[in-house]
PDB file of C-alpha atoms in Angstrom:
ATOM      1  CA  GLN A  20       3.021  -9.015  -5.207  1.00 70.00           C
ATOM      2  CA  LYS A  21       0.821 -12.091  -5.050  1.00 79.00           C
ATOM      3  CA  GLU A  22       2.421 -15.405  -5.923  1.00 89.00           C
ATOM      4  CA  VAL A  23      -0.318 -16.089  -8.459  1.00 93.00           C
ATOM      5  CA  GLU A  24      -2.040 -13.340 -10.434  1.00 93.00           C
ATOM      6  CA  GLN A  25      -5.316 -13.841 -12.252  1.00 93.00           C
ATOM      7  CA  ASP A  26      -7.602 -11.273 -13.828  1.00 88.00           C
ATOM      8  CA  PRO A  27     -10.896 -11.470 -11.918  1.00 85.00           C
ATOM      9  CA  GLY A  28     -12.979 -10.401 -14.913  1.00 87.00           C
ATOM     10  CA  PRO A  29     -15.874 -10.590 -15.429  1.00 92.00           C
ATOM     11  CA  LEU A  30     -15.309 -11.887 -18.934  1.00 95.00           C
ATOM     12  CA  SER A  31     -18.358 -12.009 -21.168  1.00 96.00           C
ATOM     13  CA  VAL A  32     -18.314 -13.851 -24.513  1.00 97.00           C
ATOM     14  CA  PRO A  33     -20.935 -15.015 -27.025  1.00 97.00           C
ATOM     15  CA  GLU A  34     -21.824 -18.678 -27.281  1.00 97.00           C
ATOM     16  CA  GLY A  35     -19.404 -20.544 -29.543  1.00 97.00           C
ATOM     17  CA  ALA A  36     -16.471 -18.223 -28.891  1.00 97.00           C
ATOM     18  CA  ILE A  37     -12.998 -19.415 -27.943  1.00 97.00           C
ATOM     19  CA  VAL A  38     -12.203 -18.355 -24.396  1.00 97.00           C
ATOM     20  CA  SER A  39      -8.688 -17.737 -23.128  1.00 97.00           C
ATOM     21  CA  LEU A  40      -8.081 -17.632 -19.387  1.00 97.00           C
ATOM     22  CA  ASN A  41      -4.646 -16.911 -17.969  1.00 97.00           C
ATOM     23  CA  CYS A  42      -2.559 -16.829 -14.833  1.00 97.00           C
ATOM     24  CA  THR A  43       0.932 -15.592 -14.158  1.00 97.00           C
ATOM     25  CA  TYR A  44       3.061 -16.603 -11.225  1.00 96.00           C
ATOM     26  CA  SER A  45       6.281 -15.598  -9.570  1.00 95.00           C
ATOM     27  CA  ASN A  46       7.465 -18.776  -7.838  1.00 92.00           C
ATOM     28  CA  SER A  47       9.735 -20.680 -10.207  1.00 92.00           C
ATOM     29  CA  ALA A  48       9.429 -23.745  -7.976  1.00 91.00           C
ATOM     30  CA  PHE A  49       5.858 -24.399  -9.110  1.00 92.00           C
ATOM     31  CA  GLN A  50       5.747 -27.644 -11.079  1.00 91.00           C
ATOM     32  CA  TYR A  51       2.120 -28.750 -10.931  1.00 90.00           C
ATOM     33  CA  PHE A  52      -0.615 -26.660 -12.488  1.00 93.00           C
ATOM     34  CA  MET A  53      -4.341 -27.081 -12.234  1.00 93.00           C
ATOM     35  CA  TRP A  54      -7.512 -25.420 -13.419  1.00 96.00           C
ATOM     36  CA  TYR A  55     -10.698 -25.604 -11.407  1.00 94.00           C
ATOM     37  CA  ARG A  56     -14.223 -24.557 -12.346  1.00 96.00           C
ATOM     38  CA  GLN A  57     -16.483 -23.247  -9.614  1.00 93.00           C
ATOM     39  CA  TYR A  58     -20.176 -22.634 -10.025  1.00 93.00           C
ATOM     40  CA  SER A  59     -21.863 -20.172  -7.720  1.00 87.00           C
ATOM     41  CA  ARG A  60     -22.162 -21.451  -4.133  1.00 83.00           C
ATOM     42  CA  LYS A  61     -20.474 -24.759  -5.025  1.00 88.00           C
ATOM     43  CA  GLY A  62     -17.059 -26.245  -4.394  1.00 90.00           C
ATOM     44  CA  PRO A  63     -14.392 -26.124  -7.131  1.00 92.00           C
ATOM     45  CA  GLU A  64     -14.288 -28.959  -9.651  1.00 91.00           C
ATOM     46  CA  LEU A  65     -10.961 -30.107 -11.085  1.00 89.00           C
ATOM     47  CA  LEU A  66     -10.875 -29.539 -14.863  1.00 93.00           C
ATOM     48  CA  MET A  67      -7.268 -29.946 -15.962  1.00 91.00           C
ATOM     49  CA  TYR A  68      -4.043 -31.041 -14.317  1.00 88.00           C
ATOM     50  CA  THR A  69      -0.615 -30.657 -15.913  1.00 89.00           C
ATOM     51  CA  TYR A  70       2.933 -31.196 -14.816  1.00 86.00           C
ATOM     52  CA  SER A  71       5.732 -28.857 -15.915  1.00 83.00           C
ATOM     53  CA  SER A  72       5.606 -27.216 -19.353  1.00 84.00           C
ATOM     54  CA  GLY A  73       3.540 -28.222 -22.343  1.00 86.00           C
ATOM     55  CA  ASN A  74      -0.026 -28.633 -23.522  1.00 92.00           C
ATOM     56  CA  LYS A  75      -2.807 -30.930 -22.465  1.00 94.00           C
ATOM     57  CA  GLU A  76      -6.122 -31.338 -24.221  1.00 95.00           C
ATOM     58  CA  ASP A  77      -9.379 -32.773 -22.904  1.00 94.00           C
ATOM     59  CA  GLY A  78     -12.421 -32.332 -25.097  1.00 96.00           C
ATOM     60  CA  ARG A  79     -13.117 -28.638 -25.532  1.00 97.00           C
ATOM     61  CA  PHE A  80     -10.481 -27.678 -22.947  1.00 97.00           C
ATOM     62  CA  THR A  81      -6.764 -27.133 -23.543  1.00 97.00           C
ATOM     63  CA  ALA A  82      -4.297 -26.241 -20.822  1.00 97.00           C
ATOM     64  CA  GLN A  83      -0.935 -24.695 -21.646  1.00 96.00           C
ATOM     65  CA  VAL A  84       2.013 -24.137 -19.359  1.00 96.00           C
ATOM     66  CA  ASP A  85       4.971 -21.926 -20.275  1.00 94.00           C
ATOM     67  CA  LYS A  86       7.381 -22.155 -17.371  1.00 93.00           C
ATOM     68  CA  SER A  87       9.946 -19.884 -19.028  1.00 93.00           C
ATOM     69  CA  SER A  88       7.401 -17.064 -18.948  1.00 94.00           C
ATOM     70  CA  LYS A  89       5.703 -18.235 -15.743  1.00 95.00           C
ATOM     71  CA  TYR A  90       2.413 -18.151 -17.588  1.00 95.00           C
ATOM     72  CA  ILE A  91      -0.390 -20.677 -17.831  1.00 97.00           C
ATOM     73  CA  SER A  92      -3.525 -20.662 -19.933  1.00 97.00           C
ATOM     74  CA  LEU A  93      -6.815 -22.469 -20.258  1.00 97.00           C
ATOM     75  CA  PHE A  94      -8.587 -22.398 -23.609  1.00 97.00           C
ATOM     76  CA  ILE A  95     -12.240 -23.308 -24.002  1.00 98.00           C
ATOM     77  CA  ARG A  96     -13.419 -24.011 -27.542  1.00 98.00           C
ATOM     78  CA  ASP A  97     -17.030 -23.700 -28.673  1.00 97.00           C
ATOM     79  CA  SER A  98     -18.012 -22.135 -25.368  1.00 97.00           C
ATOM     80  CA  GLN A  99     -21.466 -22.914 -24.018  1.00 97.00           C
ATOM     81  CA  PRO A 100     -23.724 -21.084 -21.534  1.00 97.00           C
ATOM     82  CA  SER A 101     -23.091 -24.002 -19.163  1.00 96.00           C
ATOM     83  CA  ASP A 102     -19.413 -22.967 -19.101  1.00 97.00           C
ATOM     84  CA  SER A 103     -20.428 -19.812 -17.226  1.00 97.00           C
ATOM     85  CA  ALA A 104     -18.610 -20.089 -13.916  1.00 96.00           C
ATOM     86  CA  THR A 105     -15.522 -18.876 -12.099  1.00 95.00           C
ATOM     87  CA  TYR A 106     -12.286 -20.481 -13.231  1.00 97.00           C
ATOM     88  CA  LEU A 107      -9.462 -20.768 -10.731  1.00 95.00           C
ATOM     89  CA  CYS A 108      -5.883 -21.617 -11.513  1.00 96.00           C
ATOM     90  CA  ALA A 109      -3.873 -23.389  -8.847  1.00 94.00           C
ATOM     91  CA  MET A 110      -0.301 -24.555  -8.606  1.00 92.00           C
ATOM     92  CA  SER A 111       2.124 -26.367  -6.355  1.00 89.00           C
ATOM     93  CA  PRO A 112       5.861 -26.950  -6.124  1.00 87.00           C
ATOM     94  CA  ALA A 113       7.271 -30.449  -6.174  1.00 78.00           C
ATOM     95  CA  GLY A 114       7.476 -31.714  -2.626  1.00 70.00           C
ATOM     96  CA  GLY A 115       5.008 -29.096  -1.564  1.00 61.00           C
ATOM     97  CA  GLY A 116       2.911 -31.614   0.299  1.00 62.00           C
ATOM     98  CA  ASN A 117      -0.055 -31.190  -2.033  1.00 69.00           C
ATOM     99  CA  LYS A 118      -0.482 -27.612  -0.860  1.00 80.00           C
ATOM    100  CA  LEU A 119      -1.963 -25.458  -3.598  1.00 87.00           C
ATOM    101  CA  THR A 120      -1.681 -21.744  -4.224  1.00 89.00           C
ATOM    102  CA  PHE A 121      -4.764 -20.381  -5.956  1.00 91.00           C
ATOM    103  CA  GLY A 122      -5.386 -17.433  -8.198  1.00 93.00           C
ATOM    104  CA  THR A 123      -8.330 -15.203  -7.365  1.00 90.00           C
ATOM    105  CA  GLY A 124     -10.435 -16.732 -10.156  1.00 93.00           C
ATOM    106  CA  THR A 125     -11.850 -15.317 -13.397  1.00 95.00           C
ATOM    107  CA  GLN A 126     -15.601 -15.010 -13.673  1.00 94.00           C
ATOM    108  CA  LEU A 127     -16.772 -16.115 -17.136  1.00 96.00           C
ATOM    109  CA  LYS A 128     -20.189 -15.553 -18.639  1.00 97.00           C
ATOM    110  CA  VAL A 129     -21.116 -17.172 -21.952  1.00 97.00           C
ATOM    111  CA  GLU A 130     -24.150 -15.478 -23.442  1.00 96.00           C
ATOM    112  CA  LEU A 131     -26.693 -16.852 -25.910  1.00 91.00           C
TER     113      LEU A 131
ATOM    114  CA  GLY B  26     -13.753 -38.615 -10.457  1.00 65.00           C
ATOM    115  CA  ALA B  27     -13.314 -38.774  -6.713  1.00 82.00           C
ATOM    116  CA  VAL B  28     -16.251 -37.602  -4.618  1.00 89.00           C
ATOM    117  CA  VAL B  29     -16.037 -35.507  -1.488  1.00 94.00           C
ATOM    118  CA  SER B  30     -19.109 -34.616   0.548  1.00 95.00           C
ATOM    119  CA  GLN B  31     -19.662 -31.960   3.179  1.00 97.00           C
ATOM    120  CA  HIS B  32     -22.324 -31.680   5.828  1.00 97.00           C
ATOM    121  CA  PRO B  33     -24.193 -29.505   6.473  1.00 97.00           C
ATOM    122  CA  SER B  34     -24.453 -27.489   3.288  1.00 96.00           C
ATOM    123  CA  ARG B  35     -25.830 -24.484   5.135  1.00 96.00           C
ATOM    124  CA  VAL B  36     -25.922 -23.625   8.813  1.00 97.00           C
ATOM    125  CA  ILE B  37     -27.110 -20.633  10.760  1.00 97.00           C
ATOM    126  CA  CYS B  38     -26.011 -20.311  14.357  1.00 96.00           C
ATOM    127  CA  LYS B  39     -26.075 -17.737  17.106  1.00 96.00           C
ATOM    128  CA  SER B  40     -23.026 -15.812  18.169  1.00 97.00           C
ATOM    129  CA  GLY B  41     -21.080 -17.651  20.864  1.00 97.00           C
ATOM    130  CA  THR B  42     -22.113 -21.153  19.850  1.00 97.00           C
ATOM    131  CA  SER B  43     -19.968 -23.801  18.159  1.00 97.00           C
ATOM    132  CA  VAL B  44     -20.563 -25.395  14.789  1.00 97.00           C
ATOM    133  CA  LYS B  45     -19.125 -28.641  13.420  1.00 97.00           C
ATOM    134  CA  ILE B  46     -18.665 -29.238   9.699  1.00 98.00           C
ATOM    135  CA  GLU B  47     -17.939 -32.713   8.352  1.00 97.00           C
ATOM    136  CA  CYS B  48     -15.929 -33.566   5.261  1.00 96.00           C
ATOM    137  CA  ARG B  49     -15.969 -37.100   3.860  1.00 95.00           C
ATOM    138  CA  SER B  50     -14.171 -38.729   0.957  1.00 93.00           C
ATOM    139  CA  LEU B  51     -16.725 -41.208  -0.375  1.00 93.00           C
ATOM    140  CA  ASP B  52     -14.805 -43.416  -2.789  1.00 88.00           C
ATOM    141  CA  PHE B  53     -11.139 -43.064  -1.879  1.00 87.00           C
ATOM    142  CA  GLN B  54      -8.902 -42.838   1.148  1.00 89.00           C
ATOM    143  CA  ALA B  55      -7.789 -39.293   1.823  1.00 87.00           C
ATOM    144  CA  THR B  56      -4.411 -39.180   3.491  1.00 86.00           C
ATOM    145  CA  THR B  57      -4.546 -35.393   3.459  1.00 89.00           C
ATOM    146  CA  MET B  58      -7.494 -33.068   3.828  1.00 93.00           C
ATOM    147  CA  PHE B  59      -7.484 -29.310   3.507  1.00 94.00           C
ATOM    148  CA  TRP B  60      -9.842 -26.691   4.881  1.00 96.00           C
ATOM    149  CA  TYR B  61     -10.424 -23.419   3.069  1.00 95.00           C
ATOM    150  CA  ARG B  62     -12.632 -20.431   3.552  1.00 94.00           C
ATOM    151  CA  GLN B  63     -13.854 -18.264   0.733  1.00 90.00           C
ATOM    152  CA  PHE B  64     -15.319 -14.789   0.915  1.00 85.00           C
ATOM    153  CA  PRO B  65     -17.662 -13.527  -1.832  1.00 80.00           C
ATOM    154  CA  LYS B  66     -15.869 -13.036  -5.155  1.00 75.00           C
ATOM    155  CA  GLN B  67     -12.542 -13.960  -3.616  1.00 80.00           C
ATOM    156  CA  SER B  68     -10.324 -16.952  -3.976  1.00 82.00           C
ATOM    157  CA  LEU B  69      -9.856 -19.825  -1.610  1.00 88.00           C
ATOM    158  CA  MET B  70      -7.844 -19.108   1.497  1.00 90.00           C
ATOM    159  CA  LEU B  71      -6.176 -22.170   2.955  1.00 92.00           C
ATOM    160  CA  MET B  72      -6.834 -22.434   6.673  1.00 95.00           C
ATOM    161  CA  ALA B  73      -5.168 -25.700   7.580  1.00 95.00           C
ATOM    162  CA  THR B  74      -3.846 -29.009   6.325  1.00 92.00           C
ATOM    163  CA  SER B  75      -4.611 -32.214   8.156  1.00 91.00           C
ATOM    164  CA  ASN B  76      -3.142 -35.668   7.783  1.00 87.00           C
ATOM    165  CA  GLU B  77      -4.939 -38.690   9.154  1.00 83.00           C
ATOM    166  CA  GLY B  78      -3.935 -39.359  12.723  1.00 81.00           C
ATOM    167  CA  SER B  79      -1.834 -36.220  13.056  1.00 84.00           C
ATOM    168  CA  LYS B  80      -2.392 -32.713  14.353  1.00 88.00           C
ATOM    169  CA  ALA B  81      -3.441 -30.209  11.739  1.00 92.00           C
ATOM    170  CA  THR B  82      -0.996 -27.647  10.389  1.00 93.00           C
ATOM    171  CA  TYR B  83      -2.519 -24.189  10.452  1.00 95.00           C
ATOM    172  CA  GLU B  84      -1.709 -21.325   8.133  1.00 93.00           C
ATOM    173  CA  GLN B  85      -0.387 -18.100   9.535  1.00 93.00           C
ATOM    174  CA  GLY B  86      -3.114 -15.993  11.075  1.00 93.00           C
ATOM    175  CA  VAL B  87      -5.563 -18.866  11.590  1.00 95.00           C
ATOM    176  CA  GLU B  88      -6.369 -19.483  15.251  1.00 94.00           C
ATOM    177  CA  LYS B  89      -6.073 -23.177  15.974  1.00 93.00           C
ATOM    178  CA  ASP B  90      -8.082 -22.893  19.201  1.00 95.00           C
ATOM    179  CA  LYS B  91     -10.941 -21.323  17.315  1.00 96.00           C
ATOM    180  CA  PHE B  92     -10.939 -23.621  14.299  1.00 97.00           C
ATOM    181  CA  LEU B  93     -10.554 -27.131  15.646  1.00 96.00           C
ATOM    182  CA  ILE B  94      -9.710 -29.762  13.067  1.00 95.00           C
ATOM    183  CA  ASN B  95      -9.888 -33.486  13.582  1.00 91.00           C
ATOM    184  CA  HIS B  96      -8.877 -36.056  10.962  1.00 89.00           C
ATOM    185  CA  ALA B  97      -9.639 -39.278  12.769  1.00 83.00           C
ATOM    186  CA  SER B  98      -9.924 -41.574   9.764  1.00 89.00           C
ATOM    187  CA  LEU B  99      -8.898 -41.770   6.126  1.00 89.00           C
ATOM    188  CA  THR B 100     -12.379 -40.745   5.023  1.00 92.00           C
ATOM    189  CA  LEU B 101     -13.461 -38.155   7.577  1.00 94.00           C
ATOM    190  CA  SER B 102     -12.241 -34.773   8.748  1.00 94.00           C
ATOM    191  CA  THR B 103     -14.176 -32.287  10.849  1.00 96.00           C
ATOM    192  CA  LEU B 104     -13.841 -28.546  11.343  1.00 97.00           C
ATOM    193  CA  THR B 105     -15.375 -27.054  14.469  1.00 97.00           C
ATOM    194  CA  VAL B 106     -15.793 -23.306  14.635  1.00 97.00           C
ATOM    195  CA  THR B 107     -15.820 -22.543  18.344  1.00 97.00           C
ATOM    196  CA  SER B 108     -17.489 -19.516  19.915  1.00 96.00           C
ATOM    197  CA  ALA B 109     -18.570 -18.317  16.502  1.00 96.00           C
ATOM    198  CA  HIS B 110     -18.903 -14.617  15.771  1.00 96.00           C
ATOM    199  CA  PRO B 111     -20.521 -12.815  12.825  1.00 96.00           C
ATOM    200  CA  GLU B 112     -17.105 -12.245  11.234  1.00 95.00           C
ATOM    201  CA  ASP B 113     -16.747 -16.048  10.984  1.00 96.00           C
ATOM    202  CA  SER B 114     -19.622 -16.082   8.518  1.00 96.00           C
ATOM    203  CA  SER B 115     -18.171 -17.446   5.302  1.00 95.00           C
ATOM    204  CA  PHE B 116     -18.151 -20.310   2.828  1.00 95.00           C
ATOM    205  CA  TYR B 117     -16.039 -23.161   4.184  1.00 97.00           C
ATOM    206  CA  ILE B 118     -14.761 -25.744   1.721  1.00 96.00           C
ATOM    207  CA  CYS B 119     -12.790 -28.904   2.331  1.00 96.00           C
ATOM    208  CA  SER B 120     -10.707 -30.842  -0.139  1.00 94.00           C
ATOM    209  CA  ALA B 121      -9.095 -34.252  -0.057  1.00 91.00           C
ATOM    210  CA  SER B 122      -6.036 -35.748  -1.636  1.00 86.00           C
ATOM    211  CA  GLY B 123      -5.214 -39.419  -2.013  1.00 80.00           C
ATOM    212  CA  ASP B 124      -1.468 -39.427  -1.457  1.00 66.00           C
ATOM    213  CA  SER B 125       1.438 -37.039  -1.198  1.00 59.00           C
ATOM    214  CA  SER B 126       2.659 -37.821  -4.718  1.00 58.00           C
ATOM    215  CA  ASN B 127      -0.677 -36.892  -6.245  1.00 60.00           C
ATOM    216  CA  TYR B 128      -1.221 -33.169  -6.392  1.00 68.00           C
ATOM    217  CA  GLU B 129      -4.848 -33.415  -7.379  1.00 76.00           C
ATOM    218  CA  GLN B 130      -7.267 -32.175  -4.758  1.00 84.00           C
ATOM    219  CA  TYR B 131     -10.963 -32.982  -4.856  1.00 89.00           C
ATOM    220  CA  PHE B 132     -13.265 -30.461  -3.289  1.00 92.00           C
ATOM    221  CA  GLY B 133     -16.442 -30.804  -1.326  1.00 95.00           C
ATOM    222  CA  PRO B 134     -19.505 -28.717  -2.193  1.00 94.00           C
ATOM    223  CA  GLY B 135     -18.882 -26.260   0.639  1.00 95.00           C
ATOM    224  CA  THR B 136     -20.731 -25.187   3.769  1.00 96.00           C
ATOM    225  CA  ARG B 137     -22.296 -21.752   4.051  1.00 96.00           C
ATOM    226  CA  LEU B 138     -21.989 -20.601   7.671  1.00 97.00           C
ATOM    227  CA  THR B 139     -23.989 -17.612   8.863  1.00 96.00           C
ATOM    228  CA  VAL B 140     -23.478 -16.401  12.419  1.00 97.00           C
ATOM    229  CA  THR B 141     -26.199 -14.092  13.730  1.00 96.00           C
TER     230      THR B 141
END
């Protein structure tokens, strides 16, 4: 079993839809949770960064962490074609030396 | 946000030659830099972690004599793929982190290596 599981998709939604992206994990030591967006043939770009459980909102993006269920989510409101990309979750334990464990990424396509 | 650059963005080399990839943090000091490789439609695979002035720590299964990493300054790390073979063809991405208490990593744009 992988430490971090993420549905690879592809996920196709119409413009304006609310998108829900999720990851589950098995390591209860993970404390830091991140979401990255990666466009084709580019490096990942940090979108959201949360510590421990709870919600964090930034514009159209909301990140949720439920440590009791070992489940994290990224919601995108009013999705746009420019949101089409691969979204990677990543996480790290406290004292992990900044080392991240990544999910495989979910490919999202927002259609006109 | 913090900016990380990589050079070159694409490189094609012949089998048996060596290729050097540079990773620079442009507007912050990176105490730690990471090197990843990524195959098509797959996630990032961590190859090694390097701290400025120290030897790199390689992940299991990554040959340190083949993938030479140097982190000589707080803004520059290099990855040299020695005696490259076609199976080394991949997308190589570096990331940089400012300090050990900050878990945010900032990624470079990646280098596409093709070995013929």
